[in-house]
């Protein structure tokens, strides 16, 4: 009963957050250390699920500007999805690096079924779930839509792709705090 109540609470919170972000709610931003956020989220999922998480954290990354409650939610959702859609004996791989454009990038790779043809963009639409995903694990198709809105509200980009060696990889980028003077104005678009 407690687990189901917690799931229902997360669904309601995600719907409320999606609604606030769609309405263009402004964010209170502060410098965040993504390596600490990623490490905390990885430790949390390992404790909850027993699944191994391999971290590849680039040393000396600059902080990013973000809202302390929202950025961890994106990482936790990526990790939770990787856990749901991967065989139990596989490791979730998380990489944190500075990309070629000077942005801080977080990527989470699973070893599951991957994405279907043309689904790389569809998975971020509210309530979208592929037939394969519906059979593989429970869910409502809200989490990735919320992640997309959070990342876009921070001026970042979010992507999904099939990994060449199998499974799916979800990533997002944010500008380093020292390089961001102002965030672009966020406007929500209907999917």
Coordinates of N, CA, C and O in Angstrom, one line a residue:
X1 N 0.8 -1.2 0.0 CA 0.0 0.0 0.0 C 0.9 1.3 0.0 O 0.6 2.2 -0.7
X2 N 1.9 1.2 0.8 CA 2.9 2.4 0.9 C 3.5 2.6 -0.5 O 3.6 3.8 -0.9
X3 N 4.0 1.6 -1.1 CA 4.7 1.7 -2.4 C 3.7 2.3 -3.5 O 4.1 3.2 -4.2
X4 N 2.5 1.8 -3.5 CA 1.5 2.3 -4.5 C 1.1 3.7 -4.1 O 0.9 4.5 -5.1
X5 N 1.0 4.1 -2.9 CA 0.8 5.5 -2.5 C 1.9 6.4 -2.9 O 1.6 7.5 -3.4
X6 N 3.1 5.9 -2.8 CA 4.3 6.7 -3.2 C 4.3 6.9 -4.7 O 4.6 8.0 -5.2
X7 N 3.9 5.9 -5.5 CA 3.8 6.0 -6.9 C 2.8 7.0 -7.3 O 3.0 7.8 -8.2
X8 N 1.6 6.9 -6.7 CA 0.5 7.9 -7.0 C 1.0 9.3 -6.7 O 0.7 10.2 -7.4
X9 N 1.7 9.5 -5.5 CA 2.2 10.8 -5.2 C 3.1 11.3 -6.2 O 3.0 12.5 -6.6
X10 N 4.0 10.5 -6.7 CA 5.0 10.9 -7.8 C 4.3 11.3 -9.1 O 4.6 12.3 -9.7
X11 N 3.2 10.5 -9.4 CA 2.5 10.9 -10.6 C 1.8 12.2 -10.5 O 1.9 13.1 -11.4
X12 N 1.2 12.5 -9.3 CA 0.5 13.8 -9.1 C 1.5 14.9 -9.1 O 1.3 15.9 -9.8
X13 N 2.7 14.7 -8.5 CA 3.7 15.7 -8.4 C 4.2 16.0 -9.9 O 4.5 17.1 -10.2
X14 N 4.4 15.0 -10.7 CA 4.9 15.1 -12.0 C 3.9 15.9 -12.9 O 4.2 16.8 -13.7
X15 N 2.6 15.6 -12.7 CA 1.6 16.3 -13.5 C 1.5 17.8 -13.0 O 1.4 18.7 -13.9
X16 N 1.6 18.1 -11.8 CA 1.6 19.4 -11.3 C 2.9 20.2 -11.8 O 2.8 21.3 -12.3
X17 N 4.0 19.5 -11.8 CA 5.2 20.2 -12.3 C 5.1 20.4 -13.8 O 5.5 21.5 -14.3
X18 N 4.6 19.5 -14.5 CA 4.5 19.6 -16.0 C 3.6 20.8 -16.2 O 3.8 21.7 -17.1
X19 N 2.5 20.9 -15.5 CA 1.6 22.0 -15.7 C 2.2 23.4 -15.4 O 2.1 24.4 -16.1
X20 N 3.0 23.5 -14.3 CA 3.7 24.7 -13.9 C 4.7 25.1 -15.0 O 4.8 26.3 -15.4
X21 N 5.5 24.1 -15.5 CA 6.5 24.4 -16.5 C 5.8 24.8 -17.8 O 6.3 25.7 -18.5
X22 N 4.7 24.2 -18.2 CA 3.9 24.6 -19.4 C 3.4 26.0 -19.3 O 3.3 26.7 -20.3
X23 N 3.1 26.4 -18.0 CA 2.6 27.8 -17.8 C 3.7 28.8 -17.8 O 3.4 30.0 -17.7
X24 N 5.0 28.4 -17.9 CA 6.1 29.3 -18.0 C 6.5 29.8 -16.6 O 7.1 30.9 -16.5
X25 N 6.4 29.0 -15.6 CA 6.8 29.4 -14.3 C 8.3 29.7 -14.3 O 9.1 28.9 -14.9
X26 N 8.7 30.8 -13.7 CA 10.2 31.1 -13.6 C 10.9 30.3 -12.6 O 10.3 29.9 -11.6
X27 N 12.2 30.0 -12.9 CA 13.0 29.2 -12.0 C 13.9 30.0 -11.2 O 14.5 31.0 -11.7
X28 N 14.1 29.6 -9.9 CA 15.2 30.2 -9.1 C 16.4 29.4 -9.3 O 16.5 28.2 -8.9
X29 N 17.4 29.9 -10.0 CA 18.6 29.2 -10.3 C 19.8 29.5 -9.4 O 19.9 30.6 -8.9
X30 N 20.6 28.5 -9.2 CA 21.8 28.6 -8.4 C 22.9 27.7 -9.0 O 22.6 26.7 -9.7
X31 N 24.2 27.9 -8.7 CA 25.2 27.0 -9.2 C 25.1 25.6 -8.6 O 24.9 25.5 -7.4
X32 N 25.1 24.6 -9.4 CA 25.0 23.2 -8.9 C 26.1 22.4 -9.4 O 26.6 22.6 -10.5
X33 N 26.6 21.5 -8.6 CA 27.6 20.6 -8.9 C 27.0 19.3 -9.4 O 26.5 18.5 -8.6
X34 N 27.0 19.0 -10.7 CA 26.3 17.9 -11.2 C 27.0 16.6 -10.8 O 26.3 15.6 -10.6
X35 N 28.3 16.6 -10.5 CA 28.9 15.3 -10.1 C 28.4 14.8 -8.8 O 28.1 13.7 -8.5
X36 N 28.1 15.8 -7.9 CA 27.5 15.4 -6.6 C 26.1 14.9 -6.7 O 25.6 13.9 -6.1
X37 N 25.3 15.6 -7.6 CA 23.9 15.2 -7.8 C 23.8 13.8 -8.5 O 23.0 13.0 -8.1
X38 N 24.7 13.6 -9.5 CA 24.7 12.3 -10.1 C 25.1 11.2 -9.2 O 24.5 10.1 -9.1
X39 N 26.2 11.4 -8.4 CA 26.6 10.4 -7.4 C 25.5 10.1 -6.4 O 25.3 8.9 -6.1
X40 N 24.8 11.1 -5.9 CA 23.8 10.9 -4.9 C 22.6 10.1 -5.5 O 22.1 9.1 -4.9
X41 N 22.2 10.4 -6.8 CA 21.1 9.7 -7.4 C 21.5 8.2 -7.7 O 20.7 7.3 -7.6
X42 N 22.8 8.0 -8.1 CA 23.3 6.7 -8.4 C 23.3 5.8 -7.1 O 22.8 4.7 -7.1
X43 N 23.7 6.4 -6.0 CA 23.7 5.7 -4.8 C 22.3 5.3 -4.3 O 22.1 4.2 -3.8
X44 N 21.4 6.2 -4.6 CA 20.0 6.0 -4.2 C 19.4 4.9 -4.9 O 18.7 4.0 -4.4
X45 N 19.6 4.8 -6.3 CA 19.0 3.7 -7.1 C 19.7 2.4 -6.7 O 19.0 1.4 -6.7
X46 N 21.0 2.4 -6.4 CA 21.6 1.2 -6.0 C 21.0 0.6 -4.7 O 20.8 -0.6 -4.6
X47 N 20.8 1.5 -3.8 CA 20.2 1.1 -2.5 C 18.8 0.5 -2.7 O 18.4 -0.5 -2.1
X48 N 18.0 1.3 -3.5 CA 16.6 0.9 -3.7 C 16.4 -0.4 -4.5 O 15.5 -1.2 -4.2
X49 N 17.2 -0.6 -5.5 CA 17.0 -1.7 -6.5 C 18.1 -2.8 -6.4 O 17.8 -3.9 -6.9
X50 N 19.2 -2.5 -5.9 CA 20.3 -3.5 -5.9 C 21.1 -3.5 -7.2 O 22.0 -4.3 -7.4
X51 N 20.7 -2.7 -8.1 CA 21.3 -2.7 -9.5 C 22.6 -1.9 -9.4 O 22.7 -0.8 -8.8
X52 N 23.7 -2.3 -10.1 CA 24.9 -1.6 -10.1 C 24.8 -0.5 -11.1 O 24.2 -0.5 -12.2
X53 N 25.5 0.7 -10.7 CA 25.5 1.8 -11.5 C 27.0 2.2 -11.7 O 27.7 2.4 -10.7
X54 N 27.5 2.2 -12.9 CA 28.9 2.6 -13.2 C 29.0 4.1 -13.5 O 28.3 4.5 -14.4
X55 N 29.8 4.8 -12.8 CA 29.9 6.2 -13.0 C 31.2 6.6 -13.7 O 32.3 6.0 -13.3
X56 N 31.1 7.4 -14.7 CA 32.3 7.9 -15.4 C 32.2 9.5 -15.3 O 31.5 10.1 -16.1
X57 N 32.8 10.0 -14.3 CA 32.6 11.4 -14.0 C 33.9 12.2 -14.3 O 35.0 11.9 -13.8
X58 N 33.8 13.1 -15.3 CA 35.0 13.9 -15.7 C 35.4 14.8 -14.5 O 34.5 15.5 -14.0
X59 N 36.6 14.8 -14.2 CA 37.1 15.6 -13.1 C 37.1 17.1 -13.5 O 37.4 17.4 -14.6
X60 N 36.9 18.0 -12.5 CA 37.0 19.4 -12.7 C 36.0 20.1 -13.5 O 36.2 21.1 -14.1
X61 N 34.8 19.5 -13.6 CA 33.7 20.1 -14.4 C 33.2 21.4 -13.7 O 33.1 21.4 -12.4
X62 N 32.9 22.4 -14.4 CA 32.3 23.6 -13.8 C 30.9 23.4 -13.4 O 30.2 22.5 -13.9
X63 N 30.4 24.1 -12.4 CA 29.0 24.0 -12.0 C 28.1 24.5 -13.1 O 28.6 25.2 -14.0
X64 N 26.9 24.1 -13.0 CA 25.8 24.6 -14.0 C 24.8 25.4 -13.2 O 24.7 25.2 -12.0
X65 N 24.1 26.3 -13.8 CA 23.0 27.0 -13.2 C 21.8 26.1 -13.3 O 21.4 25.7 -14.4
X66 N 21.1 25.9 -12.1 CA 19.9 25.0 -12.1 C 19.2 25.2 -10.9 O 19.6 25.8 -9.9
X67 N 18.0 24.6 -10.9 CA 17.2 24.6 -9.7 C 17.4 23.3 -8.9 O 17.3 22.2 -9.5
X68 N 17.8 23.4 -7.7 CA 18.3 22.3 -6.9 C 17.3 21.1 -6.8 O 17.7 20.0 -6.7
X69 N 16.0 21.4 -6.9 CA 15.0 20.3 -6.8 C 14.7 19.7 -8.2 O 14.2 18.5 -8.2
X70 N 15.0 20.4 -9.3 CA 14.5 19.9 -10.6 C 15.6 19.1 -11.3 O 15.3 18.0 -11.9
X71 N 16.8 19.5 -11.3 CA 17.9 18.8 -12.0 C 18.0 17.3 -11.5 O 18.1 16.4 -12.3
X72 N 18.1 17.1 -10.2 CA 18.1 15.8 -9.7 C 16.9 14.9 -10.1 O 17.1 13.7 -10.4
X73 N 15.8 15.5 -10.3 CA 14.6 14.8 -10.8 C 14.8 14.2 -12.2 O 14.4 13.1 -12.5
X74 N 15.5 14.9 -13.0 CA 15.8 14.5 -14.4 C 16.7 13.2 -14.3 O 16.5 12.2 -14.9
X75 N 17.8 13.4 -13.5 CA 18.8 12.3 -13.4 C 18.1 11.0 -12.8 O 18.3 9.9 -13.3
X76 N 17.3 11.2 -11.7 CA 16.6 10.1 -11.1 C 15.6 9.4 -12.0 O 15.5 8.2 -12.0
X77 N 15.0 10.2 -12.9 CA 14.0 9.6 -13.8 C 14.8 8.8 -14.9 O 14.4 7.7 -15.2
X78 N 15.9 9.3 -15.4 CA 16.7 8.6 -16.3 C 17.2 7.2 -15.7 O 17.1 6.2 -16.3
X79 N 17.7 7.3 -14.5 CA 18.1 6.1 -13.8 C 17.0 5.1 -13.5 O 17.2 3.9 -13.7
X80 N 15.9 5.6 -13.1 CA 14.7 4.7 -12.9 C 14.3 4.0 -14.1 O 14.0 2.8 -14.1
X81 N 14.2 4.8 -15.3 CA 13.8 4.2 -16.5 C 14.9 3.1 -17.0 O 14.5 2.1 -17.5
X82 N 16.1 3.4 -16.8 CA 17.2 2.5 -17.2 C 17.0 1.2 -16.3 O 17.2 0.1 -16.9
X83 N 16.7 1.3 -15.1 CA 16.4 0.2 -14.2 C 15.2 -0.6 -14.7 O 15.2 -1.8 -14.8
X84 N 14.1 0.1 -15.0 CA 12.9 -0.6 -15.4 C 13.0 -1.4 -16.7 O 12.4 -2.4 -16.9
X85 N 13.8 -0.8 -17.7 CA 13.8 -1.4 -19.0 C 15.0 -2.2 -19.3 O 15.3 -2.5 -20.5
X86 N 15.8 -2.6 -18.3 CA 17.0 -3.4 -18.5 C 16.9 -4.7 -17.8 O 16.3 -4.8 -16.7
X87 N 17.6 -5.8 -18.3 CA 17.6 -7.0 -17.6 C 18.3 -6.8 -16.2 O 19.2 -5.9 -16.1
X88 N 17.9 -7.5 -15.2 CA 18.3 -7.3 -13.8 C 19.8 -7.4 -13.6 O 20.4 -6.8 -12.7
X89 N 20.5 -8.2 -14.4 CA 21.9 -8.5 -14.2 C 22.8 -7.5 -14.9 O 24.0 -7.7 -15.0
X90 N 22.3 -6.5 -15.5 CA 23.1 -5.5 -16.3 C 23.3 -4.2 -15.4 O 22.6 -4.0 -14.5
X91 N 24.4 -3.5 -15.8 CA 24.8 -2.3 -15.1 C 24.3 -1.1 -15.9 O 24.3 -1.0 -17.1
X92 N 23.8 -0.1 -15.1 CA 23.5 1.2 -15.7 C 24.8 2.0 -15.8 O 25.5 2.1 -14.9
X93 N 25.0 2.6 -17.0 CA 26.2 3.4 -17.1 C 25.9 4.9 -17.2 O 25.0 5.3 -17.9
X94 N 26.6 5.7 -16.4 CA 26.3 7.1 -16.3 C 27.6 7.9 -16.6 O 28.7 7.6 -16.0
X95 N 27.5 8.8 -17.5 CA 28.7 9.6 -17.9 C 28.4 11.1 -17.7 O 27.3 11.6 -18.1
X96 N 29.4 11.8 -17.1 CA 29.3 13.2 -16.9 C 30.5 13.8 -17.5 O 31.6 13.4 -17.2
X97 N 30.3 14.7 -18.5 CA 31.5 15.2 -19.2 C 31.2 16.6 -19.8 O 30.1 17.1 -19.8
X98 N 32.3 17.3 -20.2 CA 32.2 18.5 -20.9 C 32.2 18.2 -22.4 O 33.1 17.5 -22.9
X99 N 31.1 18.6 -23.2 CA 31.1 18.2 -24.6 C 31.8 19.2 -25.4 O 32.4 20.2 -25.0
X100 N 31.8 19.0 -26.7 CA 32.6 19.8 -27.7 C 32.1 21.2 -27.7 O 32.8 22.1 -28.1
X101 N 30.9 21.5 -27.3 CA 30.3 22.8 -27.3 C 30.5 23.6 -26.0 O 30.0 24.7 -25.8
X102 N 31.2 22.9 -25.1 CA 31.5 23.5 -23.8 C 30.4 23.4 -22.8 O 30.3 24.1 -21.8
X103 N 29.4 22.5 -23.1 CA 28.3 22.3 -22.2 C 28.6 21.1 -21.3 O 29.3 20.2 -21.8
X104 N 28.0 21.1 -20.1 CA 28.1 19.9 -19.3 C 27.0 18.9 -19.7 O 25.9 19.3 -19.9
X105 N 27.4 17.7 -20.0 CA 26.5 16.7 -20.5 C 26.4 15.5 -19.5 O 27.4 15.0 -19.1
X106 N 25.2 15.1 -19.2 CA 24.9 13.9 -18.4 C 24.2 12.9 -19.4 O 23.3 13.2 -20.1
X107 N 24.8 11.7 -19.4 CA 24.2 10.6 -20.2 C 24.0 9.4 -19.4 O 24.9 9.0 -18.6
X108 N 22.9 8.7 -19.6 CA 22.6 7.5 -18.9 C 22.3 6.4 -19.9 O 21.4 6.6 -20.8
X109 N 23.0 5.3 -19.8 CA 22.8 4.2 -20.8 C 22.4 2.9 -20.1 O 22.9 2.6 -19.1
X110 N 21.4 2.3 -20.7 CA 20.9 1.0 -20.2 C 21.3 -0.1 -21.2 O 21.9 0.2 -22.3
X111 N 21.0 -1.3 -20.9 CA 21.3 -2.5 -21.7 C 20.0 -3.2 -22.0 O 20.0 -4.4 -22.1
X112 N 18.9 -2.4 -22.2 CA 17.6 -3.0 -22.4 C 17.3 -3.1 -23.9 O 18.1 -3.2 -24.8
X113 N 16.0 -3.0 -24.2 CA 15.4 -3.2 -25.5 C 15.7 -2.1 -26.5 O 15.5 -2.2 -27.7
X114 N 16.1 -0.9 -26.0 CA 16.4 0.2 -26.9 C 15.1 0.9 -27.3 O 14.0 0.6 -26.8
X115 N 15.2 1.8 -28.3 CA 14.1 2.5 -28.8 C 13.6 2.0 -30.1 O 14.5 1.5 -30.9
X116 N 12.4 2.0 -30.4 CA 11.8 1.6 -31.7 C 12.1 2.6 -32.8 O 12.5 3.8 -32.5
X117 N 11.9 2.3 -34.0 CA 12.1 3.2 -35.1 C 11.4 4.5 -35.0 O 10.2 4.5 -34.7
X118 N 12.0 5.6 -35.0 CA 11.4 6.9 -34.9 C 11.0 7.3 -33.5 O 10.3 8.3 -33.4
X119 N 11.3 6.6 -32.5 CA 10.9 6.9 -31.2 C 11.8 7.9 -30.4 O 11.4 8.3 -29.3
X120 N 12.9 8.2 -30.9 CA 13.8 9.1 -30.1 C 13.2 10.4 -29.7 O 13.6 10.9 -28.7
X121 N 12.3 10.9 -30.5 CA 11.7 12.2 -30.2 C 10.3 11.9 -29.5 O 9.9 12.6 -28.6
X122 N 9.6 10.9 -29.9 CA 8.3 10.6 -29.4 C 8.3 10.3 -27.9 O 7.3 10.6 -27.2
X123 N 9.4 9.7 -27.4 CA 9.4 9.3 -26.0 C 9.3 10.5 -25.0 O 9.0 10.3 -23.9
X124 N 9.5 11.7 -25.5 CA 9.4 12.9 -24.7 C 8.0 13.5 -24.7 O 7.8 14.5 -24.1
X125 N 7.1 13.0 -25.5 CA 5.8 13.5 -25.6 C 5.0 13.0 -24.3 O 5.1 11.9 -23.9
X126 N 4.2 13.9 -23.7 CA 3.4 13.5 -22.6 C 2.5 12.3 -22.9 O 1.9 12.2 -24.0
X127 N 2.5 11.3 -22.0 CA 1.7 10.1 -22.1 C 2.1 9.1 -23.2 O 1.4 8.1 -23.4
X128 N 3.2 9.3 -23.9 CA 3.6 8.4 -24.9 C 4.3 7.2 -24.3 O 5.2 7.3 -23.5
X129 N 3.9 6.0 -24.7 CA 4.6 4.7 -24.4 C 4.5 3.8 -25.6 O 3.4 3.6 -26.1
X130 N 5.6 3.2 -26.0 CA 5.5 2.3 -27.1 C 4.9 1.0 -26.6 O 4.7 0.7 -25.4
X131 N 4.5 0.2 -27.6 CA 3.9 -1.1 -27.3 C 4.8 -2.0 -26.5 O 4.4 -2.6 -25.5
X132 N 6.1 -1.9 -26.9 CA 7.1 -2.7 -26.2 C 7.3 -2.3 -24.7 O 7.4 -3.1 -23.8
X133 N 7.3 -0.9 -24.5 CA 7.5 -0.4 -23.2 C 6.3 -0.7 -22.3 O 6.5 -1.1 -21.1
X134 N 5.1 -0.7 -22.9 CA 3.9 -1.1 -22.1 C 3.9 -2.5 -21.6 O 3.5 -2.8 -20.5
X135 N 4.5 -3.4 -22.4 CA 4.6 -4.8 -22.0 C 5.8 -5.0 -21.0 O 5.8 -6.0 -20.2
X136 N 6.8 -4.2 -21.1 CA 8.0 -4.4 -20.3 C 7.9 -3.9 -18.9 O 8.5 -4.5 -18.0
X137 N 7.3 -2.8 -18.7 CA 7.2 -2.2 -17.3 C 6.0 -1.3 -17.2 O 5.6 -0.7 -18.2
X138 N 5.6 -1.1 -16.0 CA 4.4 -0.2 -15.8 C 4.9 1.3 -15.9 O 6.1 1.6 -15.8
X139 N 4.0 2.2 -16.2 CA 4.3 3.6 -16.3 C 3.1 4.3 -17.0 O 2.2 3.7 -17.6
X140 N 3.2 5.6 -16.9 CA 2.2 6.5 -17.6 C 2.7 7.3 -18.7 O 1.9 8.0 -19.4
X141 N 4.0 7.4 -18.9 CA 4.5 8.2 -20.0 C 4.6 9.7 -19.6 O 4.5 10.5 -20.5
X142 N 4.8 10.0 -18.3 CA 4.8 11.4 -17.9 C 6.3 11.8 -17.6 O 6.7 12.9 -17.9
X143 N 7.1 10.9 -17.1 CA 8.4 11.2 -16.6 C 9.3 11.9 -17.6 O 9.9 12.9 -17.3
X144 N 9.4 11.3 -18.8 CA 10.3 11.9 -19.8 C 9.8 13.2 -20.3 O 10.6 14.1 -20.6
X145 N 8.5 13.4 -20.3 CA 7.9 14.7 -20.7 C 8.3 15.8 -19.7 O 8.6 16.9 -20.1
X146 N 8.2 15.4 -18.4 CA 8.6 16.3 -17.4 C 10.1 16.7 -17.5 O 10.5 17.8 -17.4
X147 N 10.9 15.6 -17.7 CA 12.4 15.9 -17.9 C 12.6 16.8 -19.0 O 13.5 17.7 -18.9
X148 N 12.0 16.7 -20.1 CA 12.2 17.6 -21.3 C 11.9 19.0 -20.9 O 12.6 19.9 -21.2
X149 N 10.7 19.2 -20.2 CA 10.3 20.6 -19.9 C 11.3 21.2 -18.9 O 11.7 22.3 -19.0
X150 N 11.8 20.4 -17.9 CA 12.8 20.9 -17.0 C 14.1 21.3 -17.7 O 14.6 22.4 -17.5
X151 N 14.6 20.4 -18.5 CA 15.9 20.7 -19.2 C 15.7 22.0 -20.1 O 16.5 22.9 -20.1
X152 N 14.6 22.0 -20.9 CA 14.3 23.2 -21.8 C 14.2 24.5 -20.9 O 14.6 25.5 -21.4
X153 N 13.5 24.4 -19.8 CA 13.4 25.6 -18.9 C 14.7 26.1 -18.4 O 14.9 27.2 -18.1
X154 N 15.7 25.2 -18.4 CA 17.1 25.6 -18.0 C 17.9 26.0 -19.1 O 19.1 26.2 -19.0
X155 N 17.4 26.0 -20.3 CA 18.1 26.4 -21.5 C 19.0 25.3 -22.1 O 19.9 25.5 -22.9
X156 N 18.7 24.0 -21.7 CA 19.5 22.9 -22.2 C 18.8 22.1 -23.2 O 17.7 22.5 -23.7
X157 N 19.4 21.0 -23.6 CA 18.9 20.1 -24.7 C 18.8 18.7 -24.1 O 19.7 18.3 -23.3
X158 N 17.8 18.0 -24.5 CA 17.6 16.6 -24.1 C 17.5 15.7 -25.3 O 17.0 16.1 -26.3
X159 N 18.1 14.5 -25.2 CA 18.1 13.6 -26.4 C 18.0 12.1 -25.9 O 18.3 11.8 -24.8
X160 N 17.5 11.3 -26.9 CA 17.4 9.9 -26.7 C 17.9 9.2 -27.9 O 17.7 9.8 -29.0
X161 N 18.6 8.1 -27.8 CA 19.1 7.4 -29.0 C 19.4 6.0 -28.6 O 19.5 5.6 -27.4
X162 N 19.4 5.1 -29.6 CA 19.9 3.8 -29.4 C 21.4 3.8 -29.3 O 22.1 4.4 -30.1
X163 N 21.9 3.0 -28.4 CA 23.4 2.9 -28.3 C 23.9 1.9 -29.3 O 23.2 0.9 -29.5
X164 N 25.0 2.2 -30.0 CA 25.5 1.3 -31.0 C 25.7 -0.2 -30.5 O 25.6 -1.1 -31.2
X165 N 26.0 -0.3 -29.2 CA 26.3 -1.6 -28.6 C 25.0 -2.3 -28.0 O 25.1 -3.3 -27.3
X166 N 23.9 -1.6 -28.2 CA 22.6 -2.1 -27.6 C 22.1 -1.3 -26.5 O 22.9 -0.5 -25.9
X167 N 20.8 -1.3 -26.3 CA 20.2 -0.5 -25.2 C 19.9 0.9 -25.7 O 20.2 1.3 -26.9
X168 N 19.5 1.7 -24.8 CA 19.2 3.1 -25.1 C 20.1 4.0 -24.2 O 20.6 3.7 -23.2
X169 N 20.3 5.2 -24.8 CA 21.0 6.2 -24.0 C 20.2 7.5 -24.0 O 19.8 8.0 -25.1
X170 N 20.0 8.1 -22.8 CA 19.3 9.3 -22.7 C 20.3 10.3 -22.1 O 21.1 10.0 -21.2
X171 N 20.3 11.6 -22.7 CA 21.3 12.6 -22.2 C 20.6 13.9 -22.2 O 19.6 14.2 -22.9
X172 N 21.3 14.8 -21.4 CA 20.9 16.2 -21.5 C 22.1 17.1 -21.2 O 23.1 16.6 -20.7
X173 N 22.0 18.3 -21.7 CA 23.1 19.2 -21.6 C 22.7 20.5 -20.9 O 21.5 20.9 -21.1
X174 N 23.6 21.1 -20.2 CA 23.3 22.4 -19.6 C 24.6 23.3 -19.7 O 25.7 22.7 -19.7
X175 N 24.4 24.6 -19.9 CA 25.5 25.5 -20.0 C 26.3 25.5 -18.6 O 25.6 25.5 -17.6
X176 N 27.6 25.7 -18.7 CA 28.3 25.9 -17.4 C 27.9 27.2 -16.8 O 27.7 28.2 -17.5
X177 N 27.9 27.3 -15.5 CA 27.4 28.5 -14.8 C 28.2 29.7 -15.2 O 27.6 30.8 -15.3
X178 N 29.5 29.6 -15.3 CA 30.3 30.8 -15.7 C 30.0 31.3 -17.1 O 30.3 32.5 -17.4
X179 N 29.4 30.5 -17.9 CA 29.2 30.9 -19.3 C 27.8 31.4 -19.6 O 27.5 31.8 -20.7
X180 N 26.9 31.3 -18.6 CA 25.5 31.7 -18.8 C 25.3 33.1 -18.2 O 25.4 33.3 -17.0
X181 N 25.0 34.0 -19.1 CA 24.6 35.3 -18.6 C 23.1 35.4 -18.3 O 22.7 35.8 -17.2
X182 N 22.3 35.0 -19.2 CA 20.9 34.9 -19.0 C 20.3 33.7 -19.7 O 20.9 33.3 -20.8
X183 N 19.3 33.1 -19.2 CA 18.7 31.9 -19.9 C 17.8 32.4 -21.0 O 17.2 33.5 -20.8
X184 N 17.7 31.7 -22.0 CA 16.7 32.1 -23.1 C 15.3 32.0 -22.5 O 15.1 31.2 -21.6
X185 N 14.5 32.9 -23.0 CA 13.1 32.8 -22.5 C 12.5 31.5 -22.8 O 12.5 31.0 -24.0
X186 N 11.9 30.9 -21.8 CA 11.3 29.6 -22.0 C 9.8 29.7 -22.4 O 9.1 30.4 -21.8
X187 N 9.4 29.1 -23.5 CA 8.0 29.1 -23.9 C 7.6 27.6 -24.1 O 8.3 26.9 -24.8
X188 N 6.6 27.2 -23.5 CA 6.1 25.8 -23.6 C 5.4 25.7 -24.9 O 4.6 26.5 -25.3
X189 N 5.7 24.6 -25.6 CA 4.9 24.3 -26.8 C 4.2 23.0 -26.6 O 4.7 22.1 -26.0
X190 N 3.0 22.9 -27.1 CA 2.3 21.6 -27.0 C 2.9 20.6 -27.9 O 3.3 20.8 -29.0
X191 N 2.9 19.3 -27.4 CA 3.4 18.2 -28.2 C 2.3 17.6 -28.9 O 1.2 17.4 -28.5

